[in-house]
CSV table of C-alpha atoms in Angstrom, one decimal:
chain,number,residue,atom,x,y,z
A,1,GLN,CA,-18.7,-39.2,31.4
A,2,SER,CA,-15.5,-36.3,30.7
A,3,VAL,CA,-12.6,-37.0,28.6
A,4,LEU,CA,-10.3,-36.0,31.3
A,5,THR,CA,-11.1,-37.9,34.5
A,6,GLN,CA,-10.7,-36.3,37.9
A,7,PRO,CA,-11.3,-37.6,41.4
A,8,PRO,CA,-14.7,-36.2,42.8
A,9,SER,CA,-13.5,-35.3,46.1
A,10,VAL,CA,-9.8,-34.8,48.3
A,11,SER,CA,-9.6,-33.5,51.6
A,12,GLY,CA,-6.5,-32.2,53.6
A,13,ALA,CA,-6.0,-30.3,57.0
A,14,PRO,CA,-5.0,-27.0,57.0
A,15,GLY,CA,-1.4,-26.8,56.3
A,16,GLN,CA,-0.9,-30.2,54.4
A,17,ARG,CA,-0.3,-31.1,50.8
A,18,VAL,CA,-2.9,-32.5,48.7
A,19,SER,CA,-2.9,-33.3,45.2
A,20,ILE,CA,-5.3,-33.7,42.3
A,21,SER,CA,-4.8,-35.4,39.2
A,22,CYS,CA,-6.1,-35.2,35.7
A,23,THR,CA,-6.2,-38.2,33.8
A,24,GLY,CA,-6.2,-38.0,30.1
A,25,SER,CA,-5.4,-40.0,26.7
A,26,SER,CA,-3.0,-40.0,23.5
A,27,SER,CA,-5.9,-37.4,22.0
A,28,ASN,CA,-5.4,-34.7,24.7
A,29,ILE,CA,-2.8,-34.7,27.4
A,30,GLY,CA,-1.1,-37.7,25.8
A,31,ALA,CA,-0.5,-35.7,22.8
A,32,ASP,CA,1.6,-33.0,25.0
A,33,TYR,CA,-1.5,-30.3,25.2
A,34,ASP,CA,-1.4,-27.9,27.5
A,35,VAL,CA,-3.0,-28.4,30.6
A,36,HIS,CA,-5.1,-25.6,32.5
A,37,TRP,CA,-6.4,-25.3,35.8
A,38,TYR,CA,-9.2,-23.5,37.3
A,39,GLN,CA,-11.0,-22.8,40.8
A,40,GLN,CA,-14.3,-22.2,41.4
A,41,LEU,CA,-15.5,-21.0,45.1
A,42,PRO,CA,-18.8,-21.7,45.9
A,43,GLY,CA,-21.7,-19.7,44.3
A,44,THR,CA,-19.1,-17.7,42.0
A,45,ALA,CA,-17.6,-17.9,38.3
A,46,PRO,CA,-14.4,-20.2,37.9
A,47,LYS,CA,-11.0,-18.5,37.9
A,48,LEU,CA,-7.9,-19.5,36.2
A,49,LEU,CA,-5.2,-20.8,38.2
A,50,ILE,CA,-3.0,-22.8,36.1
A,51,PHE,CA,-2.0,-22.3,32.5
A,52,GLY,CA,0.4,-24.3,29.9
A,53,ASP,CA,0.8,-27.0,32.4
A,54,THR,CA,2.9,-25.0,35.1
A,55,ASN,CA,2.4,-21.4,34.9
A,56,ARG,CA,0.6,-19.0,37.6
A,57,PRO,CA,-1.2,-15.9,36.3
A,58,SER,CA,-0.4,-12.7,38.5
A,59,GLY,CA,-2.2,-12.8,41.9
A,60,VAL,CA,-2.0,-16.9,42.1
A,61,PRO,CA,-0.2,-17.6,45.3
A,62,ASP,CA,2.8,-19.9,44.6
A,63,ARG,CA,1.3,-22.8,46.7
A,64,PHE,CA,-0.6,-23.7,44.0
A,65,SER,CA,1.4,-25.9,41.2
A,66,GLY,CA,0.6,-27.8,38.4
A,67,SER,CA,2.7,-30.5,36.7
A,68,LYS,CA,2.1,-32.9,33.7
A,69,SER,CA,4.0,-36.3,32.6
A,70,GLY,CA,2.6,-38.5,30.3
A,71,THR,CA,-1.3,-39.0,29.5
A,72,SER,CA,-1.7,-37.2,33.4
A,73,ALA,CA,-1.6,-33.8,34.7
A,74,SER,CA,-1.7,-33.0,38.6
A,75,LEU,CA,-2.6,-29.8,40.6
A,76,ALA,CA,-0.7,-29.2,44.0
A,77,ILE,CA,-1.9,-26.8,46.8
A,78,THR,CA,0.3,-26.8,50.2
A,79,GLY,CA,-0.1,-25.3,53.1
A,80,LEU,CA,-3.9,-25.7,52.8
A,81,GLN,CA,-5.8,-23.0,53.7
A,82,ALA,CA,-9.7,-22.6,54.5
A,83,GLU,CA,-10.0,-21.1,51.7
A,84,ASP,CA,-8.7,-23.4,49.4
A,85,GLU,CA,-11.9,-25.0,49.7
A,86,ALA,CA,-13.6,-24.9,46.2
A,87,ASP,CA,-13.7,-27.0,43.0
A,88,TYR,CA,-11.1,-27.4,40.9
A,89,PHE,CA,-11.2,-28.4,37.2
A,90,CYS,CA,-8.6,-29.0,34.6
A,91,GLN,CA,-8.9,-28.3,31.2
A,92,SER,CA,-7.0,-29.4,27.7
A,93,TYR,CA,-7.3,-29.8,24.0
A,94,ASP,CA,-8.7,-32.9,22.6
A,95,SER,CA,-7.6,-33.8,19.2
A,96,SER,CA,-10.5,-36.3,18.4
A,97,LEU,CA,-13.0,-34.2,19.3
A,98,SER,CA,-13.0,-32.2,15.9
A,99,GLY,CA,-10.6,-30.0,17.9
A,100,SER,CA,-12.5,-29.4,21.2
A,101,TRP,CA,-11.4,-27.8,24.5
A,102,VAL,CA,-12.4,-30.6,27.1
A,103,PHE,CA,-12.8,-29.7,30.9
A,104,GLY,CA,-12.1,-32.4,33.7
A,105,GLY,CA,-15.7,-33.6,35.6
A,106,GLY,CA,-14.0,-31.5,38.7
A,107,THR,CA,-12.7,-32.2,42.1
A,108,ARG,CA,-13.9,-31.0,45.5
A,109,LEU,CA,-11.3,-30.3,48.0
A,110,THR,CA,-12.6,-29.9,51.3
A,111,VAL,CA,-10.5,-28.8,54.3
A,112,LEU,CA,-10.8,-30.5,57.4
B,1,GLU,CA,-8.8,-4.5,33.2
B,2,VAL,CA,-11.0,-7.2,31.5
B,3,HIS,CA,-14.6,-7.3,32.5
B,4,LEU,CA,-17.4,-9.4,31.1
B,5,VAL,CA,-20.8,-8.3,32.1
B,6,GLN,CA,-23.3,-11.2,31.1
B,7,SER,CA,-27.4,-10.9,30.5
B,8,GLY,CA,-30.0,-11.4,33.3
B,9,ALA,CA,-31.5,-14.8,34.5
B,10,ALA,CA,-34.1,-16.2,31.8
B,11,VAL,CA,-37.1,-18.6,32.2
B,12,LYS,CA,-38.3,-19.8,29.4
B,13,LYS,CA,-40.9,-22.9,28.5
B,14,PRO,CA,-39.8,-25.4,26.4
B,15,GLY,CA,-39.9,-25.0,22.4
B,16,GLU,CA,-39.1,-21.0,23.1
B,17,SER,CA,-36.1,-19.5,21.8
B,18,LEU,CA,-33.6,-17.5,23.8
B,19,LYS,CA,-30.4,-15.1,23.4
B,20,ILE,CA,-28.1,-14.6,26.2
B,21,SER,CA,-25.4,-11.6,25.8
B,22,CYS,CA,-21.8,-11.1,27.2
B,23,LYS,CA,-20.6,-7.8,26.7
B,24,GLY,CA,-16.8,-6.9,27.2
B,25,PHE,CA,-15.1,-3.6,28.9
B,26,GLY,CA,-11.6,-3.1,29.3
B,27,TYR,CA,-9.9,-4.6,26.6
B,28,ARG,CA,-9.8,-4.6,22.8
B,29,PHE,CA,-13.0,-6.9,22.2
B,30,THR,CA,-11.9,-7.9,18.3
B,31,SER,CA,-8.6,-9.2,19.7
B,32,TYR,CA,-9.1,-11.8,22.2
B,33,TRP,CA,-11.4,-15.0,21.7
B,34,ILE,CA,-14.9,-15.3,23.6
B,35,GLY,CA,-16.2,-18.7,24.8
B,36,TRP,CA,-19.0,-20.2,26.4
B,37,VAL,CA,-19.2,-22.9,28.9
B,38,ARG,CA,-22.3,-24.8,30.6
B,39,GLN,CA,-22.8,-26.1,33.8
B,40,MET,CA,-25.8,-27.7,35.0
B,41,PRO,CA,-27.0,-28.0,38.4
B,42,GLY,CA,-24.3,-29.4,40.7
B,43,LYS,CA,-22.5,-30.4,37.6
B,44,GLY,CA,-19.1,-29.5,36.3
B,45,LEU,CA,-17.7,-27.3,33.3
B,46,GLU,CA,-18.5,-28.0,29.5
B,47,TRP,CA,-17.1,-26.5,26.6
B,48,MET,CA,-19.4,-25.2,24.2
B,49,GLY,CA,-17.7,-23.3,21.5
B,50,ILE,CA,-15.5,-20.3,21.0
B,51,ILE,CA,-15.8,-17.3,18.1
B,52,TYR,CA,-13.3,-14.8,17.1
B,53,PRO,CA,-15.1,-11.3,17.4
B,54,GLY,CA,-12.3,-9.8,14.6
B,55,ASP,CA,-13.6,-12.1,12.1
B,56,SER,CA,-16.0,-14.5,13.5
B,57,ASP,CA,-14.2,-17.6,13.2
B,58,THR,CA,-16.5,-19.8,15.3
B,59,ARG,CA,-15.7,-23.4,16.6
B,60,TYR,CA,-18.4,-25.6,18.4
B,61,SER,CA,-18.2,-28.7,20.6
B,62,PRO,CA,-19.3,-31.6,18.9
B,63,SER,CA,-21.9,-32.2,21.6
B,64,PHE,CA,-23.5,-28.4,21.2
B,65,GLN,CA,-23.0,-28.2,17.3
B,66,GLY,CA,-26.4,-27.6,15.6
B,67,GLN,CA,-27.9,-27.1,19.2
B,68,VAL,CA,-26.7,-23.6,19.9
B,69,THR,CA,-25.4,-20.6,18.0
B,70,ILE,CA,-22.4,-18.4,18.9
B,71,SER,CA,-22.4,-14.8,17.4
B,72,VAL,CA,-20.9,-11.4,18.0
B,73,ASP,CA,-21.6,-7.7,17.4
B,74,LYS,CA,-18.6,-6.0,17.7
B,75,SER,CA,-19.7,-2.6,17.4
B,76,ILE,CA,-21.0,-3.2,20.6
B,77,SER,CA,-18.8,-5.3,22.1
B,78,THR,CA,-21.0,-7.9,22.6
B,79,ALA,CA,-20.9,-11.8,22.2
B,80,TYR,CA,-24.5,-14.1,22.2
B,81,LEU,CA,-25.7,-17.7,22.6
B,82,GLN,CA,-29.2,-18.5,21.5
B,83,TRP,CA,-31.3,-21.3,21.2
B,84,SER,CA,-34.0,-21.4,18.7
B,85,SER,CA,-36.1,-24.2,20.4
B,86,LEU,CA,-34.9,-24.9,24.4
B,87,LYS,CA,-35.5,-28.0,26.3
B,88,ALA,CA,-35.5,-28.9,29.8
B,89,SER,CA,-32.1,-30.3,29.3
B,90,ASP,CA,-30.9,-27.0,28.3
B,91,THR,CA,-31.3,-25.8,32.0
B,92,ALA,CA,-28.2,-24.4,33.6
B,93,LEU,CA,-25.7,-21.9,34.4
B,94,TYR,CA,-23.6,-20.3,31.3
B,95,TYR,CA,-20.6,-18.5,31.6
B,96,CYS,CA,-18.9,-16.5,28.9
B,97,ALA,CA,-15.0,-16.0,29.0
B,98,THR,CA,-12.1,-14.9,27.3
B,99,ALA,CA,-9.1,-16.5,25.8
B,100,ASP,CA,-6.1,-15.3,23.9
B,101,SER,CA,-6.5,-18.4,21.5
B,102,GLY,CA,-9.4,-20.6,20.2
B,103,GLY,CA,-6.9,-23.3,19.3
B,104,ASN,CA,-4.7,-26.4,21.1
B,105,SER,CA,-3.4,-24.4,23.6
B,106,GLY,CA,-6.4,-21.8,24.7
B,107,TYR,CA,-7.5,-21.4,28.2
B,108,PHE,CA,-9.9,-19.1,29.5
B,109,ASP,CA,-8.2,-16.1,31.5
B,110,SER,CA,-11.3,-14.1,32.2
B,111,TRP,CA,-14.9,-15.1,33.2
B,112,GLY,CA,-18.3,-13.1,33.1
B,113,GLN,CA,-20.6,-13.9,36.5
B,114,GLY,CA,-22.9,-16.8,34.3
B,115,THR,CA,-26.6,-16.2,33.3
B,116,LEU,CA,-28.9,-18.8,35.0
B,117,VAL,CA,-31.4,-20.2,32.0
B,118,THR,CA,-34.0,-22.5,33.6
B,119,VAL,CA,-36.5,-23.5,31.2
B,120,SER,CA,-39.6,-25.2,32.6
B,121,SER,CA,-43.4,-25.7,31.6
């Protein structure tokens, strides 16, 4: 059971917009700790996608965007492409776990 | 460009010890935190802990405290993750990754390729 809750799967057709939620609590996202997102393509290491709630590292397309409100955060992907099919993980900090970083359980994105 | 190279796959028996490594290239090794992440077969990512090579300040997830040891050898820009007595449940893919901060705003910006650890009798 992950501290941050994500839907197990989402899907969308090419060109569509999808959103992946990450729900936490008052000891992590609700305490306004930063949320970060990672993309893990099949058989590869995770890659940083969004940091500090809304920021994209150099090289990440602007089709990917992050937002946060209250105890939840979201990753939005617009103009869905076949190569976006991957697992996506959110990550934050939790003050109730001896100052641990915590990951969401992950969401499998399927491009139909 | 930051590049992390991890040691190769390991196959061990329950009760054996193991130390896997992560060598950093292309950056000042002592200036960035290095963390370890577990991914069990078909499962998600789990934060194990993080170390600052500059002064060996180390922080562990409560789930992994006492189960593993994270260390570094600055002289060869290498971080380590070790077990003194492996269990079958330690079978997983282990990633190392760098971070600017080990604190409450931290995130991993570069990742190693992963080391597969298999523990089986």
